[in-house]
PDB file of C-alpha atoms in Angstrom:
ATOM      1  CA  ALA A   1     106.699  82.121 110.470  1.00 75.00           C
ATOM      2  CA  GLN A   2     105.188  84.376 113.432  1.00 74.00           C
ATOM      3  CA  ARG A   3     101.991  82.324 115.337  1.00 88.00           C
ATOM      4  CA  VAL A   4      99.898  82.299 118.287  1.00 94.00           C
ATOM      5  CA  THR A   5      97.814  79.068 118.885  1.00 95.00           C
ATOM      6  CA  GLN A   6      95.236  78.952 121.765  1.00 96.00           C
ATOM      7  CA  PRO A   7      94.168  75.515 121.853  1.00 96.00           C
ATOM      8  CA  GLU A   8      91.098  75.623 123.653  1.00 95.00           C
ATOM      9  CA  LYS A   9      87.903  77.554 122.462  1.00 94.00           C
ATOM     10  CA  LEU A  10      85.723  77.448 125.594  1.00 97.00           C
ATOM     11  CA  LEU A  11      87.481  76.964 129.058  1.00 97.00           C
ATOM     12  CA  SER A  12      84.161  76.559 131.653  1.00 97.00           C
ATOM     13  CA  VAL A  13      85.400  76.644 135.410  1.00 97.00           C
ATOM     14  CA  PHE A  14      83.237  77.237 138.503  1.00 97.00           C
ATOM     15  CA  LYS A  15      83.468  80.404 140.546  1.00 97.00           C
ATOM     16  CA  GLY A  16      86.525  80.315 143.061  1.00 97.00           C
ATOM     17  CA  ALA A  17      88.546  77.650 141.065  1.00 97.00           C
ATOM     18  CA  PRO A  18      91.928  77.996 139.152  1.00 97.00           C
ATOM     19  CA  VAL A  19      91.873  79.274 135.543  1.00 97.00           C
ATOM     20  CA  GLU A  20      94.567  78.737 133.047  1.00 97.00           C
ATOM     21  CA  LEU A  21      94.023  80.225 129.526  1.00 98.00           C
ATOM     22  CA  LYS A  22      97.195  78.773 127.709  1.00 97.00           C
ATOM     23  CA  CYS A  23      98.928  80.366 124.604  1.00 97.00           C
ATOM     24  CA  ASN A  24     102.024  79.164 122.420  1.00 96.00           C
ATOM     25  CA  TYR A  25     103.766  81.366 120.140  1.00 95.00           C
ATOM     26  CA  SER A  26     106.347  80.676 117.527  1.00 93.00           C
ATOM     27  CA  TYR A  27     108.499  83.710 116.510  1.00 89.00           C
ATOM     28  CA  SER A  28     112.059  83.488 115.776  1.00 86.00           C
ATOM     29  CA  GLY A  29     112.789  87.299 116.946  1.00 83.00           C
ATOM     30  CA  SER A  30     112.250  88.366 120.609  1.00 82.00           C
ATOM     31  CA  PRO A  31     108.768  88.259 121.247  1.00 83.00           C
ATOM     32  CA  GLU A  32     106.128  90.732 123.009  1.00 87.00           C
ATOM     33  CA  LEU A  33     102.861  89.125 124.107  1.00 90.00           C
ATOM     34  CA  PHE A  34      99.744  90.600 125.445  1.00 92.00           C
ATOM     35  CA  TRP A  35      96.845  89.630 126.446  1.00 94.00           C
ATOM     36  CA  TYR A  36      93.269  91.282 125.771  1.00 94.00           C
ATOM     37  CA  VAL A  37      90.201  90.685 127.027  1.00 95.00           C
ATOM     38  CA  GLN A  38      86.424  91.371 125.282  1.00 93.00           C
ATOM     39  CA  TYR A  39      83.642  91.488 128.090  1.00 94.00           C
ATOM     40  CA  SER A  40      79.917  91.015 126.524  1.00 90.00           C
ATOM     41  CA  ARG A  41      78.665  93.860 124.615  1.00 86.00           C
ATOM     42  CA  GLN A  42      82.327  95.742 125.236  1.00 89.00           C
ATOM     43  CA  ARG A  43      85.395  96.499 122.992  1.00 91.00           C
ATOM     44  CA  LEU A  44      88.428  94.782 122.851  1.00 92.00           C
ATOM     45  CA  GLN A  45      90.957  96.211 125.321  1.00 91.00           C
ATOM     46  CA  LEU A  46      94.486  95.076 126.941  1.00 90.00           C
ATOM     47  CA  LEU A  47      94.782  93.058 129.680  1.00 92.00           C
ATOM     48  CA  LEU A  48      98.163  92.860 130.579  1.00 90.00           C
ATOM     49  CA  ARG A  49     101.610  92.764 128.607  1.00 87.00           C
ATOM     50  CA  HIS A  50     104.450  90.352 129.435  1.00 83.00           C
ATOM     51  CA  ILE A  51     107.101  93.850 129.265  1.00 77.00           C
ATOM     52  CA  SER A  52     105.113  94.883 132.469  1.00 76.00           C
ATOM     53  CA  ARG A  53     105.539  92.098 134.586  1.00 75.00           C
ATOM     54  CA  GLU A  54     101.689  93.256 136.623  1.00 79.00           C
ATOM     55  CA  SER A  55      99.142  91.433 137.797  1.00 82.00           C
ATOM     56  CA  ILE A  56      95.743  92.676 136.370  1.00 86.00           C
ATOM     57  CA  LYS A  57      92.541  91.817 137.716  1.00 91.00           C
ATOM     58  CA  GLY A  58      94.473  89.028 139.636  1.00 92.00           C
ATOM     59  CA  PHE A  59      95.417  87.928 136.425  1.00 95.00           C
ATOM     60  CA  THR A  60      99.231  86.980 135.725  1.00 94.00           C
ATOM     61  CA  ALA A  61     101.283  85.548 132.725  1.00 94.00           C
ATOM     62  CA  ASP A  62     104.746  84.552 132.689  1.00 89.00           C
ATOM     63  CA  LEU A  63     106.572  84.237 129.118  1.00 91.00           C
ATOM     64  CA  ASN A  64     108.385  81.304 128.889  1.00 92.00           C
ATOM     65  CA  LYS A  65     110.741  81.242 126.133  1.00 90.00           C
ATOM     66  CA  GLY A  66     112.210  77.436 126.451  1.00 92.00           C
ATOM     67  CA  GLU A  67     108.273  76.161 126.472  1.00 93.00           C
ATOM     68  CA  THR A  68     107.340  79.580 124.216  1.00 94.00           C
ATOM     69  CA  SER A  69     104.161  79.693 126.058  1.00 95.00           C
ATOM     70  CA  PHE A  70     102.597  82.911 127.693  1.00 95.00           C
ATOM     71  CA  HIS A  71      99.865  81.387 129.662  1.00 97.00           C
ATOM     72  CA  LEU A  72      97.374  83.168 131.622  1.00 96.00           C
ATOM     73  CA  LYS A  73      96.708  82.335 135.445  1.00 96.00           C
ATOM     74  CA  LYS A  74      94.026  83.321 137.848  1.00 96.00           C
ATOM     75  CA  PRO A  75      94.112  81.669 141.419  1.00 97.00           C
ATOM     76  CA  PHE A  76      90.341  81.784 141.787  1.00 97.00           C
ATOM     77  CA  ALA A  77      88.045  82.899 139.225  1.00 97.00           C
ATOM     78  CA  GLN A  78      85.250  85.282 139.533  1.00 97.00           C
ATOM     79  CA  GLU A  79      81.958  85.358 137.522  1.00 97.00           C
ATOM     80  CA  GLU A  80      82.910  88.862 136.207  1.00 96.00           C
ATOM     81  CA  ASP A  81      85.750  87.114 134.504  1.00 97.00           C
ATOM     82  CA  SER A  82      83.945  85.276 131.870  1.00 97.00           C
ATOM     83  CA  ALA A  83      84.585  86.768 128.422  1.00 97.00           C
ATOM     84  CA  MET A  84      86.662  86.431 125.368  1.00 95.00           C
ATOM     85  CA  TYR A  85      90.485  86.291 125.913  1.00 97.00           C
ATOM     86  CA  TYR A  86      93.038  86.646 123.035  1.00 96.00           C
ATOM     87  CA  CYS A  87      96.627  86.276 123.165  1.00 96.00           C
ATOM     88  CA  ALA A  88      98.709  88.485 121.290  1.00 93.00           C
ATOM     89  CA  LEU A  89     102.264  88.770 119.601  1.00 91.00           C
ATOM     90  CA  LEU A  90     104.006  92.194 118.366  1.00 86.00           C
ATOM     91  CA  TYR A  91     106.290  91.202 115.605  1.00 80.00           C
ATOM     92  CA  ASN A  92     108.295  93.483 113.393  1.00 75.00           C
ATOM     93  CA  PHE A  93     107.871  97.069 113.503  1.00 69.00           C
ATOM     94  CA  ASN A  94     104.311  97.611 114.826  1.00 76.00           C
ATOM     95  CA  LYS A  95     102.291  94.416 113.782  1.00 83.00           C
ATOM     96  CA  PHE A  96     100.033  92.569 115.645  1.00 86.00           C
ATOM     97  CA  TYR A  97      99.521  88.880 115.360  1.00 91.00           C
ATOM     98  CA  PHE A  98      96.213  87.521 117.592  1.00 93.00           C
ATOM     99  CA  GLY A  99      95.577  84.287 118.699  1.00 94.00           C
ATOM    100  CA  SER A 100      92.278  82.398 117.973  1.00 94.00           C
ATOM    101  CA  GLY A 101      90.574  83.219 121.183  1.00 95.00           C
ATOM    102  CA  THR A 102      89.548  81.203 124.174  1.00 97.00           C
ATOM    103  CA  LYS A 103      86.046  81.992 125.566  1.00 96.00           C
ATOM    104  CA  LEU A 104      86.272  81.610 129.538  1.00 97.00           C
ATOM    105  CA  ASN A 105      82.934  80.753 131.256  1.00 97.00           C
ATOM    106  CA  VAL A 106      82.939  81.249 135.112  1.00 97.00           C
ATOM    107  CA  LYS A 107      79.860  79.228 136.534  1.00 96.00           C
ATOM    108  CA  PRO A 108      78.502  80.371 140.075  1.00 94.00           C
TER     109      PRO A 108
ATOM    110  CA  GLU B   1      87.792 108.681 129.558  1.00 82.00           C
ATOM    111  CA  PRO B   2      88.277 109.315 125.775  1.00 87.00           C
ATOM    112  CA  GLU B   3      87.343 106.532 123.464  1.00 93.00           C
ATOM    113  CA  VAL B   4      88.156 105.616 119.981  1.00 96.00           C
ATOM    114  CA  THR B   5      84.664 105.932 118.006  1.00 96.00           C
ATOM    115  CA  GLN B   6      83.881 104.334 114.764  1.00 97.00           C
ATOM    116  CA  THR B   7      81.011 104.802 112.374  1.00 96.00           C
ATOM    117  CA  PRO B   8      78.573 103.211 111.055  1.00 96.00           C
ATOM    118  CA  SER B   9      78.028 100.446 113.462  1.00 96.00           C
ATOM    119  CA  HIS B  10      76.777  98.122 110.755  1.00 97.00           C
ATOM    120  CA  GLN B  11      77.139  98.676 107.242  1.00 97.00           C
ATOM    121  CA  VAL B  12      75.464  96.602 104.444  1.00 97.00           C
ATOM    122  CA  THR B  13      76.626  96.614 100.645  1.00 97.00           C
ATOM    123  CA  GLN B  14      76.300  95.248  97.348  1.00 97.00           C
ATOM    124  CA  MET B  15      79.371  92.913  96.194  1.00 97.00           C
ATOM    125  CA  GLY B  16      81.405  95.171  94.094  1.00 97.00           C
ATOM    126  CA  GLN B  17      80.380  98.352  95.600  1.00 97.00           C
ATOM    127  CA  GLU B  18      83.038 100.414  97.433  1.00 97.00           C
ATOM    128  CA  VAL B  19      82.945 100.844 101.004  1.00 97.00           C
ATOM    129  CA  ILE B  20      84.254 103.906 103.530  1.00 97.00           C
ATOM    130  CA  LEU B  21      84.775 103.055 107.199  1.00 97.00           C
ATOM    131  CA  ARG B  22      85.573 105.782 109.953  1.00 97.00           C
ATOM    132  CA  CYS B  23      87.150 106.163 112.904  1.00 97.00           C
ATOM    133  CA  VAL B  24      87.987 108.763 115.372  1.00 97.00           C
ATOM    134  CA  PRO B  25      91.254 107.613 116.879  1.00 95.00           C
ATOM    135  CA  ILE B  26      91.928 109.470 120.474  1.00 93.00           C
ATOM    136  CA  SER B  27      92.666 112.915 119.946  1.00 89.00           C
ATOM    137  CA  ASN B  28      96.636 112.945 121.102  1.00 86.00           C
ATOM    138  CA  HIS B  29      97.320 109.713 119.582  1.00 90.00           C
ATOM    139  CA  LEU B  30      99.820 109.115 116.959  1.00 88.00           C
ATOM    140  CA  TYR B  31      99.336 105.559 115.548  1.00 90.00           C
ATOM    141  CA  PHE B  32      96.554 104.396 114.459  1.00 93.00           C
ATOM    142  CA  TYR B  33      95.227 100.526 113.113  1.00 94.00           C
ATOM    143  CA  TRP B  34      92.827  98.358 111.335  1.00 97.00           C
ATOM    144  CA  TYR B  35      91.577  94.938 112.070  1.00 96.00           C
ATOM    145  CA  ARG B  36      88.991  92.414 111.309  1.00 96.00           C
ATOM    146  CA  GLN B  37      87.700  89.494 112.328  1.00 94.00           C
ATOM    147  CA  ILE B  38      85.751  87.291 110.130  1.00 94.00           C
ATOM    148  CA  LEU B  39      82.384  85.700 112.155  1.00 91.00           C
ATOM    149  CA  GLY B  40      84.033  83.099 114.316  1.00 86.00           C
ATOM    150  CA  GLN B  41      87.493  83.758 113.453  1.00 88.00           C
ATOM    151  CA  LYS B  42      90.286  85.137 114.737  1.00 89.00           C
ATOM    152  CA  VAL B  43      91.404  88.955 114.977  1.00 92.00           C
ATOM    153  CA  GLU B  44      93.410  89.813 111.853  1.00 94.00           C
ATOM    154  CA  PHE B  45      95.927  92.574 111.614  1.00 93.00           C
ATOM    155  CA  LEU B  46      95.554  94.714 108.657  1.00 96.00           C
ATOM    156  CA  VAL B  47      97.705  97.925 108.304  1.00 95.00           C
ATOM    157  CA  SER B  48      98.958 100.463 110.788  1.00 92.00           C
ATOM    158  CA  PHE B  49      99.642 104.107 109.817  1.00 92.00           C
ATOM    159  CA  TYR B  50     101.719 106.731 111.508  1.00 89.00           C
ATOM    160  CA  ASN B  51     102.720 110.233 110.195  1.00 87.00           C
ATOM    161  CA  ASN B  52     100.680 110.189 107.447  1.00 89.00           C
ATOM    162  CA  GLU B  53     101.793 106.422 105.885  1.00 92.00           C
ATOM    163  CA  ILE B  54     101.085 102.965 106.261  1.00 94.00           C
ATOM    164  CA  SER B  55     103.842 102.060 108.467  1.00 90.00           C
ATOM    165  CA  GLU B  56     103.129  98.244 108.198  1.00 90.00           C
ATOM    166  CA  LYS B  57     100.422  96.156 106.514  1.00 92.00           C
ATOM    167  CA  SER B  58      99.260  92.251 106.005  1.00 92.00           C
ATOM    168  CA  GLU B  59      99.140  89.974 103.674  1.00 91.00           C
ATOM    169  CA  ILE B  60      95.027  90.865 103.462  1.00 94.00           C
ATOM    170  CA  PHE B  61      95.972  94.411 102.623  1.00 96.00           C
ATOM    171  CA  ASP B  62      95.860  94.213  99.103  1.00 94.00           C
ATOM    172  CA  ASP B  63      95.318  96.827  96.780  1.00 95.00           C
ATOM    173  CA  GLN B  64      91.508  96.888  97.250  1.00 96.00           C
ATOM    174  CA  PHE B  65      92.253  98.353 100.517  1.00 97.00           C
ATOM    175  CA  SER B  66      93.178 101.914 101.359  1.00 97.00           C
ATOM    176  CA  VAL B  67      93.892 103.813 104.506  1.00 97.00           C
ATOM    177  CA  GLU B  68      93.516 107.841 104.668  1.00 94.00           C
ATOM    178  CA  ARG B  69      93.482 110.569 107.447  1.00 92.00           C
ATOM    179  CA  PRO B  70      92.046 113.258 105.494  1.00 86.00           C
ATOM    180  CA  ASP B  71      91.816 115.630 108.281  1.00 86.00           C
ATOM    181  CA  GLY B  72      93.340 115.670 111.630  1.00 77.00           C
ATOM    182  CA  SER B  73      90.517 113.467 113.297  1.00 86.00           C
ATOM    183  CA  ASN B  74      89.393 110.978 111.383  1.00 93.00           C
ATOM    184  CA  PHE B  75      91.295 107.879 110.234  1.00 96.00           C
ATOM    185  CA  THR B  76      89.510 105.732 106.944  1.00 97.00           C
ATOM    186  CA  LEU B  77      89.296 101.978 105.627  1.00 98.00           C
ATOM    187  CA  LYS B  78      88.668 102.201 102.153  1.00 97.00           C
ATOM    188  CA  ILE B  79      87.344  98.689 100.302  1.00 97.00           C
ATOM    189  CA  ARG B  80      87.522  99.466  96.496  1.00 96.00           C
ATOM    190  CA  SER B  81      85.001  96.929  95.346  1.00 95.00           C
ATOM    191  CA  THR B  82      84.072  94.836  98.469  1.00 97.00           C
ATOM    192  CA  LYS B  83      83.618  90.887  97.835  1.00 96.00           C
ATOM    193  CA  LEU B  84      81.525  88.680  99.818  1.00 97.00           C
ATOM    194  CA  GLU B  85      84.597  87.254 101.489  1.00 96.00           C
ATOM    195  CA  ASP B  86      85.199  90.987 103.172  1.00 97.00           C
ATOM    196  CA  SER B  87      82.140  90.435 105.347  1.00 97.00           C
ATOM    197  CA  ALA B  88      83.584  90.868 109.050  1.00 97.00           C
ATOM    198  CA  MET B  89      83.686  93.046 111.608  1.00 96.00           C
ATOM    199  CA  TYR B  90      86.468  95.835 111.196  1.00 97.00           C
ATOM    200  CA  PHE B  91      87.867  97.334 114.201  1.00 96.00           C
ATOM    201  CA  CYS B  92      89.719 100.450 114.466  1.00 96.00           C
ATOM    202  CA  ALA B  93      92.875 100.946 117.000  1.00 94.00           C
ATOM    203  CA  SER B  94      95.031 104.003 118.088  1.00 92.00           C
ATOM    204  CA  SER B  95      98.005 104.249 120.281  1.00 89.00           C
ATOM    205  CA  ASP B  96      99.994 107.104 121.944  1.00 85.00           C
ATOM    206  CA  GLU B  97     103.455 105.403 121.644  1.00 71.00           C
ATOM    207  CA  LEU B  98     104.830 102.404 119.638  1.00 63.00           C
ATOM    208  CA  ALA B  99     101.853  99.884 120.740  1.00 59.00           C
ATOM    209  CA  GLY B 100     103.264  97.389 123.433  1.00 58.00           C
ATOM    210  CA  VAL B 101     106.353  98.748 124.439  1.00 56.00           C
ATOM    211  CA  THR B 102     105.196 102.331 126.037  1.00 53.00           C
ATOM    212  CA  ASP B 103     101.442 102.195 125.715  1.00 63.00           C
ATOM    213  CA  THR B 104      98.647 100.330 124.816  1.00 80.00           C
ATOM    214  CA  GLN B 105      96.230  99.842 121.653  1.00 86.00           C
ATOM    215  CA  TYR B 106      92.715 101.302 122.306  1.00 90.00           C
ATOM    216  CA  PHE B 107      90.391  99.443 120.216  1.00 93.00           C
ATOM    217  CA  GLY B 108      87.062 100.849 118.481  1.00 96.00           C
ATOM    218  CA  PRO B 109      83.993  99.398 119.105  1.00 95.00           C
ATOM    219  CA  GLY B 110      83.691  97.854 115.470  1.00 96.00           C
ATOM    220  CA  THR B 111      81.461  98.467 112.395  1.00 97.00           C
ATOM    221  CA  ARG B 112      80.249  95.239 111.289  1.00 97.00           C
ATOM    222  CA  LEU B 113      80.020  95.175 107.585  1.00 98.00           C
ATOM    223  CA  THR B 114      78.073  92.878 105.451  1.00 98.00           C
ATOM    224  CA  VAL B 115      78.325  92.473 101.776  1.00 97.00           C
ATOM    225  CA  LEU B 116      75.660  90.983  99.710  1.00 96.00           C
TER     226      LEU B 116
END
């Protein structure tokens, strides 16, 4: 069965520090993975997806099939990065499985 | 920039009552989704809808749930007989192409459903 695990409910870092939000997945097929972000009082929005291999707002995520991971990284966290981050797996035709989310708190 | 809208923002209902949650997807989008998020828990996929029919649904989406696109703009989620455990935030989303491969899903702000 498919599963997405985000082991940290809360991650607190200081501004300028590196940040890594962990995501591990379980899926027998070829995974398509995403990171979604929800800023305070805003709607859920796509941050990035592994297939496009892009960097958005300084964030990157590399799919590691050997470790079944898709960790989100940023070398220097900013206060405006504080938000809820959800890792999500697309499977079957058009179904999404979301992780439980990690709240990132960037302290000044 | 076009956005997905949802009404109402908050719905309170009595257990056993029917509710209809409404969504207006982005106008040229073809794929529509409903998700729910129980307070403090993860976002859960309910159903996806394309070409006037359900394309995927989760185990949560049982016979109590139904979706409809009654006209060219609205996309509704109906819960026939609400239970206490249906209390959650319900999110609608839409995408232009198959989400993920060519395009992203755009989420609405959500409807908070409270079942008393």
